[in-house]
CSV table of C-alpha atoms and ligand atoms in Angstrom, one decimal:
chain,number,residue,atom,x,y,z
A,6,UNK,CA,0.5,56.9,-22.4
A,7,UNK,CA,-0.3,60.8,-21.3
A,8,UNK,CA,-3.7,59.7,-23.1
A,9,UNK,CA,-4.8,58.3,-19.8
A,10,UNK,CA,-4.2,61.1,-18.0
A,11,UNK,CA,-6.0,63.3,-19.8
A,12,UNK,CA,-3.4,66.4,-20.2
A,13,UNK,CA,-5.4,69.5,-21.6
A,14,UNK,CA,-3.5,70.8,-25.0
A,15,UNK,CA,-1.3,73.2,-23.1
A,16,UNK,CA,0.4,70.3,-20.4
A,17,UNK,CA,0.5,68.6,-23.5
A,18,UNK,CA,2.7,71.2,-24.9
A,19,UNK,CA,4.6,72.1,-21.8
A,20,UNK,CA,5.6,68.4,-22.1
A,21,UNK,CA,6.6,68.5,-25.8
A,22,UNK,CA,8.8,71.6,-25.0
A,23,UNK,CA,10.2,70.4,-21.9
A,24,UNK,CA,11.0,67.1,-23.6
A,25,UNK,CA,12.6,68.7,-26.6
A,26,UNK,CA,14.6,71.5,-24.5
A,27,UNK,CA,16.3,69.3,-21.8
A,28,UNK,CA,17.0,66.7,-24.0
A,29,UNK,CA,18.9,69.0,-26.5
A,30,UNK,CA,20.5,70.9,-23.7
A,31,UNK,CA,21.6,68.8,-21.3
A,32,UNK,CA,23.0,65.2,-23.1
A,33,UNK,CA,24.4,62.6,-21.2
A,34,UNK,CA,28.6,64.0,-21.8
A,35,UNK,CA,27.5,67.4,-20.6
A,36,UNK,CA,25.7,65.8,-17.3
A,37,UNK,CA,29.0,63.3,-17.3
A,38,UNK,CA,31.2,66.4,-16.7
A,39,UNK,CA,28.8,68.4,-14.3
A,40,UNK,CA,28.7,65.1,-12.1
A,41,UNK,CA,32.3,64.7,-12.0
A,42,UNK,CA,32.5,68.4,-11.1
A,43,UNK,CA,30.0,69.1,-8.8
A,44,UNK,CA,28.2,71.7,-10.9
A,45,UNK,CA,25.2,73.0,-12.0
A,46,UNK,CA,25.0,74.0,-15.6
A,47,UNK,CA,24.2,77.8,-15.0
A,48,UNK,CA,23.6,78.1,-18.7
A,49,UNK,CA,20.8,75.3,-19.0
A,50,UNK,CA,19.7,76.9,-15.5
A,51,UNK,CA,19.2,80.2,-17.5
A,52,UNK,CA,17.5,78.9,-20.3
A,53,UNK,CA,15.3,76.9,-18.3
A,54,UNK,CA,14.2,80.0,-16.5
A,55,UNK,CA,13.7,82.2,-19.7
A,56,UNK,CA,11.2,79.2,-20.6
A,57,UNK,CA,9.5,79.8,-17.5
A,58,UNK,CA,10.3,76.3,-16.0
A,59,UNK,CA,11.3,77.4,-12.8
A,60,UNK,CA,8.4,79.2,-12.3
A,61,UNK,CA,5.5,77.3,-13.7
A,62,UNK,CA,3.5,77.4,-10.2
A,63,UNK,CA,3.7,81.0,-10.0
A,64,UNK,CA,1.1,83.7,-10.4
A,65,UNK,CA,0.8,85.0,-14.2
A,66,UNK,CA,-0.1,88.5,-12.7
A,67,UNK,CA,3.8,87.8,-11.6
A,68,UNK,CA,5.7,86.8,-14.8
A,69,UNK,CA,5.2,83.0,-13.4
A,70,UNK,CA,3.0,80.0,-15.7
A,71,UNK,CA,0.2,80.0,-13.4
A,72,UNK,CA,-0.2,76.4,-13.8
A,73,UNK,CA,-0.9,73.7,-11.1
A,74,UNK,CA,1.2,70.9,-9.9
A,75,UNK,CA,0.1,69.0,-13.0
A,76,UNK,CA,2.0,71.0,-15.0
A,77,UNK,CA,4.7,71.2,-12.5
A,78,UNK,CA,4.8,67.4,-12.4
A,79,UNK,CA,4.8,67.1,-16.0
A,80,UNK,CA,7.9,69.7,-16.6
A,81,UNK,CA,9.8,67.1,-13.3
A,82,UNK,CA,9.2,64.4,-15.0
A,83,UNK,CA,10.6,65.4,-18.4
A,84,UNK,CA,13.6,66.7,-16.8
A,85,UNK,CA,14.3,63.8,-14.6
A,86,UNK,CA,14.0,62.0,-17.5
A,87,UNK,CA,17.1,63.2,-18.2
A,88,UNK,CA,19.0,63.9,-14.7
A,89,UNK,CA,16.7,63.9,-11.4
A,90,UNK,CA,19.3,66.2,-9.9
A,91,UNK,CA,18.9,69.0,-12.4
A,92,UNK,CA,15.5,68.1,-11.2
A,93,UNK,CA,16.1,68.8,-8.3
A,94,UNK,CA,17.6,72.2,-8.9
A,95,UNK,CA,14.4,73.4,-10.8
A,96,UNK,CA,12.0,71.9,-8.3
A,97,UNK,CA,13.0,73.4,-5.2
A,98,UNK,CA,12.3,76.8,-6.6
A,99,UNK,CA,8.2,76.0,-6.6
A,100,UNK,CA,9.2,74.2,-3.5
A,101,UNK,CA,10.1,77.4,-1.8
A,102,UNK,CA,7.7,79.2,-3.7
A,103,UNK,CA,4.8,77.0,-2.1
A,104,UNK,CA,4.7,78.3,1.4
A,105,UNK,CA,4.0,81.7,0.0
A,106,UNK,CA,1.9,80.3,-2.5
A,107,UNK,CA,-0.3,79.4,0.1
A,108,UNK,CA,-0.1,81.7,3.2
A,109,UNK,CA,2.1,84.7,1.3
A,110,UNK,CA,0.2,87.8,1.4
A,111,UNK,CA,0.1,89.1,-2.6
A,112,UNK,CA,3.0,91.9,-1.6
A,113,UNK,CA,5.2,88.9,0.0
A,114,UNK,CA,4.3,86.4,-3.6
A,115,UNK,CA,5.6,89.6,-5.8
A,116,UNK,CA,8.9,90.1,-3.7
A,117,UNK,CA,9.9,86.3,-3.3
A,118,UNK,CA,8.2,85.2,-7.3
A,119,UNK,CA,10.6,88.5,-9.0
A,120,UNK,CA,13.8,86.7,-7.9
A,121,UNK,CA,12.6,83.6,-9.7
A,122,UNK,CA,10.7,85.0,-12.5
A,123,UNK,CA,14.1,86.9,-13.3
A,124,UNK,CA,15.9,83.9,-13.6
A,125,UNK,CA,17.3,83.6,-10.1
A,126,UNK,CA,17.2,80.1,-7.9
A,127,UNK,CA,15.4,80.1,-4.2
A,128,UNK,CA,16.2,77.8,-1.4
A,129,UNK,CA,14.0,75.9,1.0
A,130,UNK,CA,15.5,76.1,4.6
A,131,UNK,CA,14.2,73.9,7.3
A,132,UNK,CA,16.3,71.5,8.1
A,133,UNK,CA,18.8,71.7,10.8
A,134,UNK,CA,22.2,69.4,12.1
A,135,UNK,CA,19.3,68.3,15.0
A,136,UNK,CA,15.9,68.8,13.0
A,137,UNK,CA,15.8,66.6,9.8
A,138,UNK,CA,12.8,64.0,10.7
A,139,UNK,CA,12.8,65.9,13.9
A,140,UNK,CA,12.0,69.0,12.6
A,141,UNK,CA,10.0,70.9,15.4
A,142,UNK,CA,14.0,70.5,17.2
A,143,UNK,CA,14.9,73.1,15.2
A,144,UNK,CA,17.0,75.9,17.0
A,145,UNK,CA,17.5,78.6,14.5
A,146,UNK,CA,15.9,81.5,16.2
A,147,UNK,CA,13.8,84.7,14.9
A,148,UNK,CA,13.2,87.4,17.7
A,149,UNK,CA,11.3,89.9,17.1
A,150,UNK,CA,12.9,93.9,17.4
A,151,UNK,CA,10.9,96.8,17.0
A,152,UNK,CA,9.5,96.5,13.3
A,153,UNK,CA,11.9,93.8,12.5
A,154,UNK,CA,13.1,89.7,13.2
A,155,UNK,CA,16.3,89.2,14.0
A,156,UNK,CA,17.8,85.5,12.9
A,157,UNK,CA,20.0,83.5,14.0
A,158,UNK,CA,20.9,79.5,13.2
A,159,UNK,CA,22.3,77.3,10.8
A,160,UNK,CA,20.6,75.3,8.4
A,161,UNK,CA,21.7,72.3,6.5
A,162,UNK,CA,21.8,70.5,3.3
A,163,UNK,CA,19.7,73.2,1.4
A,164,UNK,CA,19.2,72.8,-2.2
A,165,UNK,CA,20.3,75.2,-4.4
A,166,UNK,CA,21.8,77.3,-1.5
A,167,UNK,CA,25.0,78.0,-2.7
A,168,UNK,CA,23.5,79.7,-6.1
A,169,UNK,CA,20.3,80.6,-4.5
A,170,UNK,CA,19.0,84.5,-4.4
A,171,UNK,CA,16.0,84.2,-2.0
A,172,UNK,CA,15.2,82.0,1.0
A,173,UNK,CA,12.5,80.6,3.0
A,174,UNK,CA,13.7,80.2,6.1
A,175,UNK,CA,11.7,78.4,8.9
A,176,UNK,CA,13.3,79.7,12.8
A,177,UNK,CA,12.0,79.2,16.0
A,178,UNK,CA,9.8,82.4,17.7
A,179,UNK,CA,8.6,80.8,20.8
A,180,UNK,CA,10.9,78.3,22.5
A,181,UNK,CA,9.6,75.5,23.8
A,182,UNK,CA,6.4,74.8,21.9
A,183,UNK,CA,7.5,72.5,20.1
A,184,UNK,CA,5.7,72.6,16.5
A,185,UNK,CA,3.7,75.0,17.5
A,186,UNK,CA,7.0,77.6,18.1
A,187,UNK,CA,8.0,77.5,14.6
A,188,UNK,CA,7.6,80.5,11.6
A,189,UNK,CA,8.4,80.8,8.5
A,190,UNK,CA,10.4,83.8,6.7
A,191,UNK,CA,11.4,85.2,3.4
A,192,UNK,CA,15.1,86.1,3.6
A,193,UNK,CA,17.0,87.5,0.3
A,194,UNK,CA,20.2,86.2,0.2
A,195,UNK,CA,22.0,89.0,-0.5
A,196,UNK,CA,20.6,90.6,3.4
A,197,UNK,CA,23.8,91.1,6.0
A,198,UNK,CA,24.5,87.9,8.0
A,199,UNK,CA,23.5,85.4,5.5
A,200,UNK,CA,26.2,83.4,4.3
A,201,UNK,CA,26.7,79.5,2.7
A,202,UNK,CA,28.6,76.8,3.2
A,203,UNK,CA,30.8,74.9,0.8
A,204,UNK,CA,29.2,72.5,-1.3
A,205,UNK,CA,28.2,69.1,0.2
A,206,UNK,CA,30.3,66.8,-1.9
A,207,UNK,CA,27.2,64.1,-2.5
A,208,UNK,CA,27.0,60.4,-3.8
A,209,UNK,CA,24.5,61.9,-6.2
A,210,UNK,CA,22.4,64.4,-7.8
A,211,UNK,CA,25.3,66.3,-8.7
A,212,UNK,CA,23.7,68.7,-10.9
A,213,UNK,CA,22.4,69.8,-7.7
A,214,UNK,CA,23.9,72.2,-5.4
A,215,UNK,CA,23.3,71.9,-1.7
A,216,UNK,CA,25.1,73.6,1.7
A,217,UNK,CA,24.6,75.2,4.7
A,218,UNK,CA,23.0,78.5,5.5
A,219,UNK,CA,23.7,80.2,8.4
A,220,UNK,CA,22.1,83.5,9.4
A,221,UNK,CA,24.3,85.4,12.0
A,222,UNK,CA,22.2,88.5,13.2
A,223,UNK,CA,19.8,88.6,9.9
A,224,UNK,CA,17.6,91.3,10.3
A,225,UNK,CA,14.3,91.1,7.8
A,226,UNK,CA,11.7,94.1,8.7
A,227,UNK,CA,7.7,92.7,9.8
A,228,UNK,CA,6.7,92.2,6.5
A,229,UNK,CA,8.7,89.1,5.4
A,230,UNK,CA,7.1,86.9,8.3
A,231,UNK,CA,4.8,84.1,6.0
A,232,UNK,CA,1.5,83.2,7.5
A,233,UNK,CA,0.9,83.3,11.4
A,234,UNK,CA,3.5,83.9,14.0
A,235,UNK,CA,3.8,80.0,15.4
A,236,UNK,CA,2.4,78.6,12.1
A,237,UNK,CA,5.8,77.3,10.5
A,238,UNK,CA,5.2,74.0,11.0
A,239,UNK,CA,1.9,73.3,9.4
A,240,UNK,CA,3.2,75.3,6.9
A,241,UNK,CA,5.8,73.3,5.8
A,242,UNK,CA,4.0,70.2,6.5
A,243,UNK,CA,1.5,71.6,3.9
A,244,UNK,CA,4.0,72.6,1.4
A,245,UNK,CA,4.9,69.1,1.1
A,246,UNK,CA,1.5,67.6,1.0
A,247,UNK,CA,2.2,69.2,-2.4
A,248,UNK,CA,5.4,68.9,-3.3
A,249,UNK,CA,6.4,65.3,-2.9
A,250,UNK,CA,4.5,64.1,-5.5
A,251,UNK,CA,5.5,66.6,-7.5
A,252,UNK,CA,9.1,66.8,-6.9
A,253,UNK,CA,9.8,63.0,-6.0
A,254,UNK,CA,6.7,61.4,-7.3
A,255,UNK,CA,6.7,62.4,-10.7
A,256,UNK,CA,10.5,63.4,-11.5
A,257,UNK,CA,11.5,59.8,-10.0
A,258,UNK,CA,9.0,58.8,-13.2
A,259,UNK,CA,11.0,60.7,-15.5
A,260,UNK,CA,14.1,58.1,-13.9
A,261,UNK,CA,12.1,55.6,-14.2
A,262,UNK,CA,11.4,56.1,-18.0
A,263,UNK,CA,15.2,56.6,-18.8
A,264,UNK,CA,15.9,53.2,-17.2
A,265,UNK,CA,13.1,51.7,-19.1
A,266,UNK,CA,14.5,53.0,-22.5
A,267,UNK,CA,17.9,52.4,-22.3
A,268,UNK,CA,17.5,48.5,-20.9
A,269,UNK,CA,15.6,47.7,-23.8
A,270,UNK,CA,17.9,49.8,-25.7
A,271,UNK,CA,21.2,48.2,-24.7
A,272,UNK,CA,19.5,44.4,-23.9
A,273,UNK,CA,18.3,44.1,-27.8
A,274,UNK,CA,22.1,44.8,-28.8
A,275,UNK,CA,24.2,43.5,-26.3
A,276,UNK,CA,24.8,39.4,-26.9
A,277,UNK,CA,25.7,36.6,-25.3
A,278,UNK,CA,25.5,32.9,-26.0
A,279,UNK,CA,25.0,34.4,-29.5
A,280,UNK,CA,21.8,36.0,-28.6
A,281,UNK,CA,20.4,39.6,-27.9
A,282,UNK,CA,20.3,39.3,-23.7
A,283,UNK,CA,16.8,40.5,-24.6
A,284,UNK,CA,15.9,37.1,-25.7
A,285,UNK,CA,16.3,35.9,-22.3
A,286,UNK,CA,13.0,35.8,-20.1
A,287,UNK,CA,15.0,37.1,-17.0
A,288,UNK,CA,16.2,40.1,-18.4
A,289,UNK,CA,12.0,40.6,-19.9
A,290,UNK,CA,11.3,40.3,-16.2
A,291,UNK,CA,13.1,42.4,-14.9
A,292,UNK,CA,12.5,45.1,-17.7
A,293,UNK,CA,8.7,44.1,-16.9
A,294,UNK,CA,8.9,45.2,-13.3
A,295,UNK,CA,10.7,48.2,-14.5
A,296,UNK,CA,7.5,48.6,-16.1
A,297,UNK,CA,4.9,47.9,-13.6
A,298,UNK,CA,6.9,50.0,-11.0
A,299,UNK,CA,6.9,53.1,-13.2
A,300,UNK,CA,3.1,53.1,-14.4
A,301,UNK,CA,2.1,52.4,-11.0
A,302,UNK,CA,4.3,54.9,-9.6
A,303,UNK,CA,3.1,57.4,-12.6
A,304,UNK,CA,-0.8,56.7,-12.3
A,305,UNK,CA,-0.2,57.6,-8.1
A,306,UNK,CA,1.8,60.7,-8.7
A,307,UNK,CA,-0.7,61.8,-11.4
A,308,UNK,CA,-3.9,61.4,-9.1
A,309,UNK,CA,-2.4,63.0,-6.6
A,310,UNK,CA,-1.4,66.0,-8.5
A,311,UNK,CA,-4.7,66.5,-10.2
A,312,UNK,CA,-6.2,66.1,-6.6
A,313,UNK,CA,-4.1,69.3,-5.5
A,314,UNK,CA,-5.2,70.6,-8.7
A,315,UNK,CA,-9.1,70.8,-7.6
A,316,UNK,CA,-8.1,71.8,-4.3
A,317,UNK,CA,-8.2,68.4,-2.2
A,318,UNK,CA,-4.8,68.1,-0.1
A,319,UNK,CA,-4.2,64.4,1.8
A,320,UNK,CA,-1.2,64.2,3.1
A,321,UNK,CA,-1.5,60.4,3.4
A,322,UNK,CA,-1.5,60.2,-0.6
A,323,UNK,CA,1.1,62.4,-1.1
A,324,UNK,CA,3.5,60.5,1.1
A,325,UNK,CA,2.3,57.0,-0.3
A,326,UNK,CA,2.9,59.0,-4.0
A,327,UNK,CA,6.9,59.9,-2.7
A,328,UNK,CA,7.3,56.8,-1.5
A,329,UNK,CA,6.3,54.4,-4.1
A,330,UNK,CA,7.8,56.3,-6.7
A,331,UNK,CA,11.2,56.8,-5.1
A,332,UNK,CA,11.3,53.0,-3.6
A,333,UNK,CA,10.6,52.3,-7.2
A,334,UNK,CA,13.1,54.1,-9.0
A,335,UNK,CA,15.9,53.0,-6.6
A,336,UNK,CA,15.0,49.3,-7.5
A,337,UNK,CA,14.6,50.1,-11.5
A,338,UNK,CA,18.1,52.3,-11.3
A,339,UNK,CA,19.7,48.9,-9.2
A,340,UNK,CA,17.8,46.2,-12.1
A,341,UNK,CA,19.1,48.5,-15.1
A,342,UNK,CA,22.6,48.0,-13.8
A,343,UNK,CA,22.5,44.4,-13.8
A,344,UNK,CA,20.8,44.0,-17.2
A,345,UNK,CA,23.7,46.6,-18.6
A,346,UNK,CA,26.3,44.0,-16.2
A,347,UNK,CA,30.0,45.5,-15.8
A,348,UNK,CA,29.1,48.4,-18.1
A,349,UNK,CA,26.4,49.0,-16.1
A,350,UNK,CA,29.0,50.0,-13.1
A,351,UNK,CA,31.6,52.1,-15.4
A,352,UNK,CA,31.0,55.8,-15.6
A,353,UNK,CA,31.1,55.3,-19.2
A,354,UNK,CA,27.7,54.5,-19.4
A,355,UNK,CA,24.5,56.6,-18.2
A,356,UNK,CA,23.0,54.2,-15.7
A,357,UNK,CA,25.5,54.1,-12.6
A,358,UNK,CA,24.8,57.8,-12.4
A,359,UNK,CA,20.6,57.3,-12.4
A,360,UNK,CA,21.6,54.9,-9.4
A,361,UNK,CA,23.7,57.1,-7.3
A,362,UNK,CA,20.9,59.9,-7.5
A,363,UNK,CA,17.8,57.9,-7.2
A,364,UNK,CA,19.3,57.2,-3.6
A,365,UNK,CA,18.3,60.6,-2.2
A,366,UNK,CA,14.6,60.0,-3.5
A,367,UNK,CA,13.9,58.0,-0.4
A,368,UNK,CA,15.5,60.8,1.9
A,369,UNK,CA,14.6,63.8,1.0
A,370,UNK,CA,11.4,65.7,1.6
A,371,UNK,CA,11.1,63.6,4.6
A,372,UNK,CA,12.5,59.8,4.6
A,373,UNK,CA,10.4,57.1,3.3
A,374,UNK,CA,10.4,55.9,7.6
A,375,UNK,CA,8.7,59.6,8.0
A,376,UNK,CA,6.1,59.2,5.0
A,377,UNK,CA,5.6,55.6,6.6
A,378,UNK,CA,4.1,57.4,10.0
A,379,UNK,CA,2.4,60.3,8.1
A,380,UNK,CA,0.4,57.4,6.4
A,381,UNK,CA,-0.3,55.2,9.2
A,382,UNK,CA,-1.5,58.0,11.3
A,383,UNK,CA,-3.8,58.9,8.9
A,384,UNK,CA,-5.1,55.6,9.0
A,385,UNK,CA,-5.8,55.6,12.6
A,386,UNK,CA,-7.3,58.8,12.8
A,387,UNK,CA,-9.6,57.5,9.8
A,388,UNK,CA,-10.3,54.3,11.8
A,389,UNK,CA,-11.0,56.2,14.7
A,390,UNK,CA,-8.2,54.7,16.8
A,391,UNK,CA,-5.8,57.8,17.5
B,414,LIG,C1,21.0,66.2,-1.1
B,414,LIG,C2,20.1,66.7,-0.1
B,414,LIG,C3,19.2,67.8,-0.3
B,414,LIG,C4,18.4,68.3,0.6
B,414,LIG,N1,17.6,69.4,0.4
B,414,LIG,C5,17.0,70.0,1.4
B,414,LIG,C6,16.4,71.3,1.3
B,414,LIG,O1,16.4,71.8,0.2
B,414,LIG,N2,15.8,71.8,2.3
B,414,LIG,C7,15.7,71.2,3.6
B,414,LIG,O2,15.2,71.8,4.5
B,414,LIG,N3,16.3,70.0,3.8
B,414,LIG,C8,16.9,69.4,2.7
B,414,LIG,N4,17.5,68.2,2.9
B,414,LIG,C9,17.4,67.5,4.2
B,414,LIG,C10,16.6,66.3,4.2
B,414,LIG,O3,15.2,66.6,4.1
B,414,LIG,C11,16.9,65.5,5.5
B,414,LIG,O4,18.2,65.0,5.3
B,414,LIG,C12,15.9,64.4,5.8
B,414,LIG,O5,14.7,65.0,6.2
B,414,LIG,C13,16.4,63.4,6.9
B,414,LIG,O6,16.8,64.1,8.0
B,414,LIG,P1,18.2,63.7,8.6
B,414,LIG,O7,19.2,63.7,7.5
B,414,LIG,O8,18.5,64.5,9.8
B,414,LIG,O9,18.0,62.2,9.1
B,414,LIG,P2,17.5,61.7,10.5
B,414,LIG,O10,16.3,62.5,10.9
B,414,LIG,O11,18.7,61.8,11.5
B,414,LIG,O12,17.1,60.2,10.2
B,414,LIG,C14,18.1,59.2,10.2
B,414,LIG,C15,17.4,57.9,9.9
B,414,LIG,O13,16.5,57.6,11.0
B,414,LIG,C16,15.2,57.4,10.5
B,414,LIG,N5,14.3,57.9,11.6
B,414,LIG,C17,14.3,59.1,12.2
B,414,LIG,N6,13.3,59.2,13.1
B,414,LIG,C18,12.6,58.0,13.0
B,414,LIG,C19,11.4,57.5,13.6
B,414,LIG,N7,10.7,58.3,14.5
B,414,LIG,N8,11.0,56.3,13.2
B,414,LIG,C20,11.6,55.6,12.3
B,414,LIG,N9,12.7,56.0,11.7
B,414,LIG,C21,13.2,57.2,12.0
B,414,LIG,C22,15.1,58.2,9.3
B,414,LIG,O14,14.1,57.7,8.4
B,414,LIG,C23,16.5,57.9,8.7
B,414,LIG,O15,16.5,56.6,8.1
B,414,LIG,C24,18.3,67.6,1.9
B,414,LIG,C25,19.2,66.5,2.2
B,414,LIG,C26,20.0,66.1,1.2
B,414,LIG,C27,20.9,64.9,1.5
């Protein structure tokens, strides 16, 4: 019901064209073989890029959409719709795009935007074996060397980092201060010391790539330091006051919808006792709640985004947005395999997959625990109490 929502002509039409290409591109037997290899499809990866999904959120003076996160929501949701880890693949280039976005100077948005207005895939590197929740632990370091920074560090499970031609990289520059010791960088893959792991081999979102990165003397001149020296962490804390409820809030939606559809789908065919399973009010209910979870977790993600949109950031929101919505799909993803029954556990059917990747939802971009704290502290500071 985008009517609600009141999408101007053009997100209407970014929506249309999503909907039409992924849909066409990416059916369920090609996503049944990428799953059961590990891969992303390169080709709908290209084509996605050429349609300027990938880089909706950047400048126009770029080669990017120059949308807002409306639009980027909109073009997650679509392709969730279909698979929330090819999702996942095309969302973490705006993700790594949105520290520059925001503290990039407009020399550091044209280097880091080219690679992914010329069809190439960025990575998002900040978490570390020790520094997931815990992310001021981090202990990749950046020294500085004359006129350049000199990495050094491993990062972990990073999207896209196995196929990814730019980095932003987050590395420690004053030990010991804790968030306040962190910086971000933009490090081009292709720069000496930068190498990747092998891919994780992951319960889900297979259409995903996602590995290590480890930087073994990287050298990256003055210039590709983001933002202040020492400001890392409220950059990336920032970054996803605008990305989770882009990149889990809304895609998850796009789940959400698929479960929807294909419940009702297969519960007004499938019989038993002679009967549609439709008939029965138990399977309604649960195809209700389906319901309730998704426009709930749709009207939250929406708000939020069009909040960013007219320049109002609250963290609190955006973690209550990535946390409903990914809560929600996991349960709608668990409900649509017990209204589909055995089939609903076979590979032969598209639902087991939607269950194995709505897991990651809940811990990615900071768990569901960590968007619990962000929201209660923001409820004390409100109340006056912290
Ligand atoms: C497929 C995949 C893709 C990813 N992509 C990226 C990426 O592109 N870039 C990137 O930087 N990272 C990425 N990550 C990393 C992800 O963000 C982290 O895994 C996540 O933040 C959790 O960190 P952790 O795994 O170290 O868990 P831990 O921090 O070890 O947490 C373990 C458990 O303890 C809970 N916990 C921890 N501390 C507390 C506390 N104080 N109170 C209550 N509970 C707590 C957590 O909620 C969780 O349930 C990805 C991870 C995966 C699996």
């Amino acid at each position: 019901m985008q009517e609600e929502f009141e999408f101007t002509q053009d997100q209407l039409d970014i929506q249309q064209m999503t909907r039409d290409f992924i849909r066409k591109e990416l059916p369920f037997e090609k996503i049944k073989e990428c799953d059961e290899q590990n891969k992303v499809p390169m080709d709908v990866v290209k084509k996605a890029a050429e349609m300027g999904l990938t880089s909706i959120t950047l400048p126009e003076a770029i080669g990017g959409g120059g949308m807002g996160q409306v639009a980027n929501s909109i073009v997650l949701e679509e392709i969730g719709y279909q698979d929330s880890g090819f999702a996942t693949t095309i969302g973490a280039c705006t993700l790594s795009y949105e520290p520059i976005s925001q503290y990039g100077t407009e020399e550091q948005k044209n280097l880091f935007g080219k690679f992914i207005v010329d069809g190439g895939l960025a990575g998002f590197a900040l978490t570390e074996a020790d520094a997931g929740s815990d992310v001021a632990n981090a202990r990749t370091t950046a020294v500085h060397e004359g006129h350049e920074w000199v990495i050094n560090g491993t990062k972990c499970f990073i999207t896209n980092a196995p196929l990814a031609s730019v980095f932003t990289v987050f590395a420690v520059t004053t030990p010991d201060a804790g968030t306040h010791g962190l910086s971000c960088f933009i490090v081009e893959r292709d720069r000496p010391g930068v190498s990747v792991g092998k891919d994780e081999d992951k319960m889900g979102i297979r259409l995903s790539n996602t590995s290590e990165v480890v930087f073994d003397n990287v050298r990256v001149p003055d210039d590709h330091l983001v933002g202040k020296e020492g400001s890392g962490f409220k950059m990336a804390m920032s970054t996803f006051d605008v990305t989770r409820p882009a990149g889990v809030g809304a895609s998850t939606c796009g789940g959400m919808k698929s479960c929807i559809d294909k419940c009702l789908e297969y519960a007004a065919t499938r019989v038993t006792f002679g009967q549609p399973i439709l008939t029965n009010q138990a399977i309604q209910f649960m195809i209700a709640d389906m319901e309730i979870r998704y426009e709930a977790s749709r009207a939250l993600a929406y708000k939020v985004a069009r909040l960013i949109d007219s320049g109002v950031k609250d963290s609190a929101l955006a973690s209550a947005s990535k946390t409903m919505s990914s809560d929600s799909f996991v349960k709608c993803a668990e409900d649509a395999i017990q209204i589909f029954g055995g089939n609903g556990y076979s590979k032969e059917y598209p639902i087991e997959i939607m269950y194995r990747n709505a897991k990651i939802s809940q811990l990615f971009e900071g768990t569901n625990q960590v968007q619990r704290m962000v929201i209660v502290k923001s409820l004390l500071k409100a109340s006056g109490m912290m």
